[in-house]
PDB file of C-alpha atoms in Angstrom:
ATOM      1  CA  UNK A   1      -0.504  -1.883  -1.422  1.00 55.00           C
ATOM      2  CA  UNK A   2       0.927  -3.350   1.607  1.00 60.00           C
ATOM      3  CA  UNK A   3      -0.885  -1.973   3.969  1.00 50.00           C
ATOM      4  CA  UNK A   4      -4.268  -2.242   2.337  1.00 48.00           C
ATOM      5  CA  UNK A   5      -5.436  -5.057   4.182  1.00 42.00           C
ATOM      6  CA  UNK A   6      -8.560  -4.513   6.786  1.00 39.00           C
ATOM      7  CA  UNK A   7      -8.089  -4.279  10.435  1.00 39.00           C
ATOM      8  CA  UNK A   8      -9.680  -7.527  11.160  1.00 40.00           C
ATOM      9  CA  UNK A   9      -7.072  -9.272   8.588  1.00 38.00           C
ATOM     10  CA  UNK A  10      -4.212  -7.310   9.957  1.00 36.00           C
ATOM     11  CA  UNK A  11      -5.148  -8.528  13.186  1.00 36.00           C
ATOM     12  CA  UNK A  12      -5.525 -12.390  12.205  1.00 34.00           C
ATOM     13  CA  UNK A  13      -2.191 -12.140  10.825  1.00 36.00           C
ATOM     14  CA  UNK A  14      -0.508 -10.855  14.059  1.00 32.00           C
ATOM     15  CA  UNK A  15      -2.185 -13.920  15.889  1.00 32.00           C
ATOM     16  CA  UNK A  16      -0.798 -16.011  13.610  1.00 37.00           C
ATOM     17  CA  UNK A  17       2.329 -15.052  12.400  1.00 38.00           C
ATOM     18  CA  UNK A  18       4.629 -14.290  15.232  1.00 40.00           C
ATOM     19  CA  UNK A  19       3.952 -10.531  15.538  1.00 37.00           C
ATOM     20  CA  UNK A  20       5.311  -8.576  18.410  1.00 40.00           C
ATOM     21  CA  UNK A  21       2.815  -5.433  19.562  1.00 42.00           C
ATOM     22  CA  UNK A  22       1.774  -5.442  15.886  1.00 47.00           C
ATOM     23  CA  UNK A  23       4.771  -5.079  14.151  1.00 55.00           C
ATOM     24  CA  UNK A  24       6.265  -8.277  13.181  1.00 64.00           C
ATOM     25  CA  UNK A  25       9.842  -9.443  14.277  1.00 77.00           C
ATOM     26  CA  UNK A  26      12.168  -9.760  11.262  1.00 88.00           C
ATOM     27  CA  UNK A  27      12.839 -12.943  10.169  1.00 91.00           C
ATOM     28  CA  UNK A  28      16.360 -14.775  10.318  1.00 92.00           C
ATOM     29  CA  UNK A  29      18.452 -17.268   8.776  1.00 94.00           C
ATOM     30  CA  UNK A  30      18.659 -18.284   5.655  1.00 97.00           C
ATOM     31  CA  UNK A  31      16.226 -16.287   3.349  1.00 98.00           C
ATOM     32  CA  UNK A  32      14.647 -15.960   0.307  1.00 98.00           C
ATOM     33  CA  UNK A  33      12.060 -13.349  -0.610  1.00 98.00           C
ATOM     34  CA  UNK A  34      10.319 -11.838  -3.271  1.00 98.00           C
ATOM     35  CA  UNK A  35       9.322  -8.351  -4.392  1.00 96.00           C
ATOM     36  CA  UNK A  36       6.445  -7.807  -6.015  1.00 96.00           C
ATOM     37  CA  UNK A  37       4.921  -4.634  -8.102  1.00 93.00           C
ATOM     38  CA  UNK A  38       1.342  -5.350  -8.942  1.00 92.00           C
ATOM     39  CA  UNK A  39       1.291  -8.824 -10.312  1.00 92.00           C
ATOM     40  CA  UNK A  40       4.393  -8.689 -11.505  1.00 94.00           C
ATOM     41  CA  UNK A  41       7.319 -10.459  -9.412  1.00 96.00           C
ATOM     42  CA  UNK A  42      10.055  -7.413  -9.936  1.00 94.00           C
ATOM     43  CA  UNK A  43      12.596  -9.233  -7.560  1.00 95.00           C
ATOM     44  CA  UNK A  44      13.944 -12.459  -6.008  1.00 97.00           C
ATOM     45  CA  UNK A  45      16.624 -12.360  -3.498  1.00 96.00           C
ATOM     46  CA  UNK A  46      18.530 -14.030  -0.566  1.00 97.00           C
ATOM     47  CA  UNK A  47      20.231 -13.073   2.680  1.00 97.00           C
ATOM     48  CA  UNK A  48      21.161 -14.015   5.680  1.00 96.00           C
ATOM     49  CA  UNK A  49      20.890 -11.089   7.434  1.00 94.00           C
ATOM     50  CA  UNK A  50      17.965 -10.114   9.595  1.00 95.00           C
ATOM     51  CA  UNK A  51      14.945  -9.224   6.346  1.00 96.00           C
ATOM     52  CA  UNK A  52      14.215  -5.738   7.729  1.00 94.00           C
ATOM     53  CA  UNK A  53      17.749  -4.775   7.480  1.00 93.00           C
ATOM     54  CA  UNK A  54      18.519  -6.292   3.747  1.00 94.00           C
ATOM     55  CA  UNK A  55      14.658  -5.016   2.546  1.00 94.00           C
ATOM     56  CA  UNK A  56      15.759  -1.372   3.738  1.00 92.00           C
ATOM     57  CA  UNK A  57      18.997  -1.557   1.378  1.00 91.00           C
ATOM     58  CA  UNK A  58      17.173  -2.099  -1.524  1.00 90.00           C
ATOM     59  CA  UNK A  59      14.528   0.700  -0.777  1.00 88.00           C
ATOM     60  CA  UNK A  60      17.776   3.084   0.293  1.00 85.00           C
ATOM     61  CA  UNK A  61      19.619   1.883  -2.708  1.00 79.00           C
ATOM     62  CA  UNK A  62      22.025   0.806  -0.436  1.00 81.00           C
ATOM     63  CA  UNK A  63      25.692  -0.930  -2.020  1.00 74.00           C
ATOM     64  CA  UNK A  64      25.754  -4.361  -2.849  1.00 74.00           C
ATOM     65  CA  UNK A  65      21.551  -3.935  -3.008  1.00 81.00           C
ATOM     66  CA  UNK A  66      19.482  -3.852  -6.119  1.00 81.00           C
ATOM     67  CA  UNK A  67      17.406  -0.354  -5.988  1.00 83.00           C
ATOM     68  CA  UNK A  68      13.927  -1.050  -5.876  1.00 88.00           C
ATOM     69  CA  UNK A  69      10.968   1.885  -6.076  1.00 86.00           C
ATOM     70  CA  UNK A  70       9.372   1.371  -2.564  1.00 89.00           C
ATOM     71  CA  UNK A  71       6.143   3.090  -4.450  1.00 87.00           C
ATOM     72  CA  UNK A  72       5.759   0.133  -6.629  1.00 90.00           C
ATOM     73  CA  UNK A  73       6.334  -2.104  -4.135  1.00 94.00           C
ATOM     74  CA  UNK A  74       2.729  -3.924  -3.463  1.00 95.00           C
ATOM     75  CA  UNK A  75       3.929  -7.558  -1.619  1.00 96.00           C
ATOM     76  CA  UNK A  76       7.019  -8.681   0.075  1.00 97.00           C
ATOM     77  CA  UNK A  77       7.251 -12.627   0.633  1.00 97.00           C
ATOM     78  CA  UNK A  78      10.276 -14.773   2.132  1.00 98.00           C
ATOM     79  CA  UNK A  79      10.221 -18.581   2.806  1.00 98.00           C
ATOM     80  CA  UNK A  80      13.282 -19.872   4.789  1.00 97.00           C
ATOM     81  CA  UNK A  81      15.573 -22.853   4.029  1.00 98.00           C
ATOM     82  CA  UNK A  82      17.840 -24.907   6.922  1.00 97.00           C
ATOM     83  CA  UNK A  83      21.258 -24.685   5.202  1.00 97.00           C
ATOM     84  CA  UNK A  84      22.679 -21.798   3.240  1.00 97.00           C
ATOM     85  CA  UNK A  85      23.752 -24.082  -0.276  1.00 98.00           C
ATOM     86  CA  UNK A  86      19.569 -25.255  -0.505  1.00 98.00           C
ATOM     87  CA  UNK A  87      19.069 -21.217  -0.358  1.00 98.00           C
ATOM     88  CA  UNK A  88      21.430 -20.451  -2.364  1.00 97.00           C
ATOM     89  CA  UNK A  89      20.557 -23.456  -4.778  1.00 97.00           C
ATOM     90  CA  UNK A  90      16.916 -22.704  -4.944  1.00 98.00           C
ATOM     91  CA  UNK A  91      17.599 -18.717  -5.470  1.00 97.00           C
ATOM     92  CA  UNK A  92      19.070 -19.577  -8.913  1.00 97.00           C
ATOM     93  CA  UNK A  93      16.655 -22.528  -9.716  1.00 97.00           C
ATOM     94  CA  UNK A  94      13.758 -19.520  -8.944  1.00 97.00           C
ATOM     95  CA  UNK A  95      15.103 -17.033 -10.702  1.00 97.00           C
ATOM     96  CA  UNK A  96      15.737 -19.285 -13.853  1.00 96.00           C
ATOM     97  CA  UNK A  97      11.842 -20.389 -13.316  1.00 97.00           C
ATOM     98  CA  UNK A  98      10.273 -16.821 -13.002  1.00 96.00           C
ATOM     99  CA  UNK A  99      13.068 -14.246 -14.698  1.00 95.00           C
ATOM    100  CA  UNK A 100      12.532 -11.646 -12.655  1.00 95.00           C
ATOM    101  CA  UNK A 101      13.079  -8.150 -14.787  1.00 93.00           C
ATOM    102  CA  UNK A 102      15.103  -6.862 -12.086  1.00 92.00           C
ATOM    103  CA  UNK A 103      17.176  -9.609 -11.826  1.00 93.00           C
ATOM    104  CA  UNK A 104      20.050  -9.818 -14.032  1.00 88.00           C
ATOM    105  CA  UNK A 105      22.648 -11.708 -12.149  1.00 87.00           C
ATOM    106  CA  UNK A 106      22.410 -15.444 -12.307  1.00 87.00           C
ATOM    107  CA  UNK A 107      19.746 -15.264 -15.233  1.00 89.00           C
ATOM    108  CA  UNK A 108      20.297 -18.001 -18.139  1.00 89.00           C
ATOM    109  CA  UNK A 109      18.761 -17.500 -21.692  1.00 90.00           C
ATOM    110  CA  UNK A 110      17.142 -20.655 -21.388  1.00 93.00           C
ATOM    111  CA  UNK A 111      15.116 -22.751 -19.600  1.00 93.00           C
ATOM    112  CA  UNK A 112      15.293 -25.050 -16.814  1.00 95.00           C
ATOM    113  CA  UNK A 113      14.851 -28.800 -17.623  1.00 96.00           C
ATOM    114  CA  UNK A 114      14.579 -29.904 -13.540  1.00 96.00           C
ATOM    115  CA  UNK A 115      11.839 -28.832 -11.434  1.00 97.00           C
ATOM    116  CA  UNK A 116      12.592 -28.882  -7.052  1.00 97.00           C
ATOM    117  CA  UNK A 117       9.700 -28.862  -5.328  1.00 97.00           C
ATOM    118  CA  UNK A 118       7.649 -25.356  -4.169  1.00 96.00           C
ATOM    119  CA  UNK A 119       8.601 -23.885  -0.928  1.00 97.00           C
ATOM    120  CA  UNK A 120       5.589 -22.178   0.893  1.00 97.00           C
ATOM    121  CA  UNK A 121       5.938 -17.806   0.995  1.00 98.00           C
ATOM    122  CA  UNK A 122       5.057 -16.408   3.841  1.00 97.00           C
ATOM    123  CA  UNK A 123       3.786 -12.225   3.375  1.00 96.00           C
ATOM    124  CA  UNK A 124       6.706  -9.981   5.696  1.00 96.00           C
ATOM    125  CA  UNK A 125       5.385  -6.242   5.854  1.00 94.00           C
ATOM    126  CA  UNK A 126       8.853  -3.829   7.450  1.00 93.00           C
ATOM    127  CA  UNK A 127       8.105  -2.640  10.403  1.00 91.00           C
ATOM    128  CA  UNK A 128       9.265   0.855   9.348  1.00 89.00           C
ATOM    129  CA  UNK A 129       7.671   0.483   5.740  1.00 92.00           C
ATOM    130  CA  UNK A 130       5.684   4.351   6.263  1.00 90.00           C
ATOM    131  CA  UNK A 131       8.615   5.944   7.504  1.00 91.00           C
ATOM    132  CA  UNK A 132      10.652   4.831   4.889  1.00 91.00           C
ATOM    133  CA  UNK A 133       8.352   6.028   2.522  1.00 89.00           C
ATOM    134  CA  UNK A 134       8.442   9.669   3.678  1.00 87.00           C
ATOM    135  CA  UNK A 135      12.291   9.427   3.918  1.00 86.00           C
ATOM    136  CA  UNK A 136      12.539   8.591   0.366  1.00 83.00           C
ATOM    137  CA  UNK A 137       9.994  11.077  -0.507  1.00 79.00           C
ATOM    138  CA  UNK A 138      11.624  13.814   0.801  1.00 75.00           C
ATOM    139  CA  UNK A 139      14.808  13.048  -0.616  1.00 67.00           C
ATOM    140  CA  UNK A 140      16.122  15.893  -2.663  1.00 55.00           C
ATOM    141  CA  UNK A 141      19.196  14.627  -4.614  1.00 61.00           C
ATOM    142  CA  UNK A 142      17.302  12.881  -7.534  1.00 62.00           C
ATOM    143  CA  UNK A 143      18.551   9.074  -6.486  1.00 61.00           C
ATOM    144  CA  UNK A 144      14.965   7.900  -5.792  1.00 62.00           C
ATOM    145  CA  UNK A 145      13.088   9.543  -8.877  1.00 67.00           C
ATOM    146  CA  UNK A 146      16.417   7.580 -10.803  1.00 65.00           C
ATOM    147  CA  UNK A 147      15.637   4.391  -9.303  1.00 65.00           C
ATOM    148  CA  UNK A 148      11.908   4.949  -9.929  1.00 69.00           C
ATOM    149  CA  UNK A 149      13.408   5.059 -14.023  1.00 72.00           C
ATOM    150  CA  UNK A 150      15.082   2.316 -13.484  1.00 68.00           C
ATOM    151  CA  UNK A 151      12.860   0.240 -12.067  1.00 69.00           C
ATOM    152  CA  UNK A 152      10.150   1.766 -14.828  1.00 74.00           C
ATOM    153  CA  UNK A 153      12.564   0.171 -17.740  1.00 73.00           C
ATOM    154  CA  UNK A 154      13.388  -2.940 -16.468  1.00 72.00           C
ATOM    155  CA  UNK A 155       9.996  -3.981 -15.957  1.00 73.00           C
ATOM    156  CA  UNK A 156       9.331  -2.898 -19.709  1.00 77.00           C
ATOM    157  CA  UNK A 157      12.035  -5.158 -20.564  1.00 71.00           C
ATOM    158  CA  UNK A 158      14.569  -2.799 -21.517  1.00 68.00           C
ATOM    159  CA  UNK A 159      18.290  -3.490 -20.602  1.00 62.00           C
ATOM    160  CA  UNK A 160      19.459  -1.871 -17.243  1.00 57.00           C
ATOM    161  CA  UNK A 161      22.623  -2.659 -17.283  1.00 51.00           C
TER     162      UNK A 161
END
């Protein structure tokens, strides 16, 4: 869960990683980040928008977002690249490498015959990650418990097209 981690770990991290009054400030530029449920890498995507802003579409199923169950949700990572084409470059190269299941955009049937080499991931916890939770919990119309299905099949490797 992303907020499991102990005090004394949550407060190395905000030390150490540019936090502001313990919430960290979203990063910016040019972005890549992964979503993770369990040990399973569910997403990979890119922005350059402020994180915060492009992690809340997908948890609000926002358009031009891929929905993603902020319950299964266990570890957000970014790493950040200097120019928009090596983003943009490594987003395919990563999800070629990895196939994401909720990637289907971009995805080739087989596999890469180059390697680039690893970028470092840094961990990025949203600021409003609780109250987003309780937003989407009480959220009456059915969308989330959809997404939740959605989410549910891709990972088993069903189509979700």
């Amino acid at each position: 869960d992303l907020h499991s981690t102990s005090r004394r770990q949550r407060q190395m991290c905000i030390r150490d990683r540019g936090f502001r009054g313990g919430v960290m400030a979203s990063p910016k530029g040019f972005i890549l980040y992964r979503i993770w449920y369990g040990n399973c890498l569910a997403y990979l995507g890119r922005t350059k928008q402020p994180l915060q802003a492009r992690i809340r579409g997908h948890m609000f199923a926002k358009p031009m977002h891929r929905a993603i169950d902020i319950h299964n949700v266990t570890k957000i990572e970014y790493t950040m690249f200097e120019t928009e084409a090596d983003m943009n470059l490594y987003e395919i190269y990563y999800i070629n490498l990895w196939k994401p299941p909720l990637n289907v955009d971009d995805k080739a049937r087989d596999s890469l015959s180059i390697s680039l080499p690893d970028k470092e991931w840094d961990e990025f916890i949203p600021a409003n990650w609780d109250k987003w939770k309780n937003e989407i919990d009480t959220d009456n119309s059915g969308v989330a418990l959809w997404h939740r299905l959605r989410n549910e099949k891709a990972l088993r490797g069903e189509s979700i097209l």
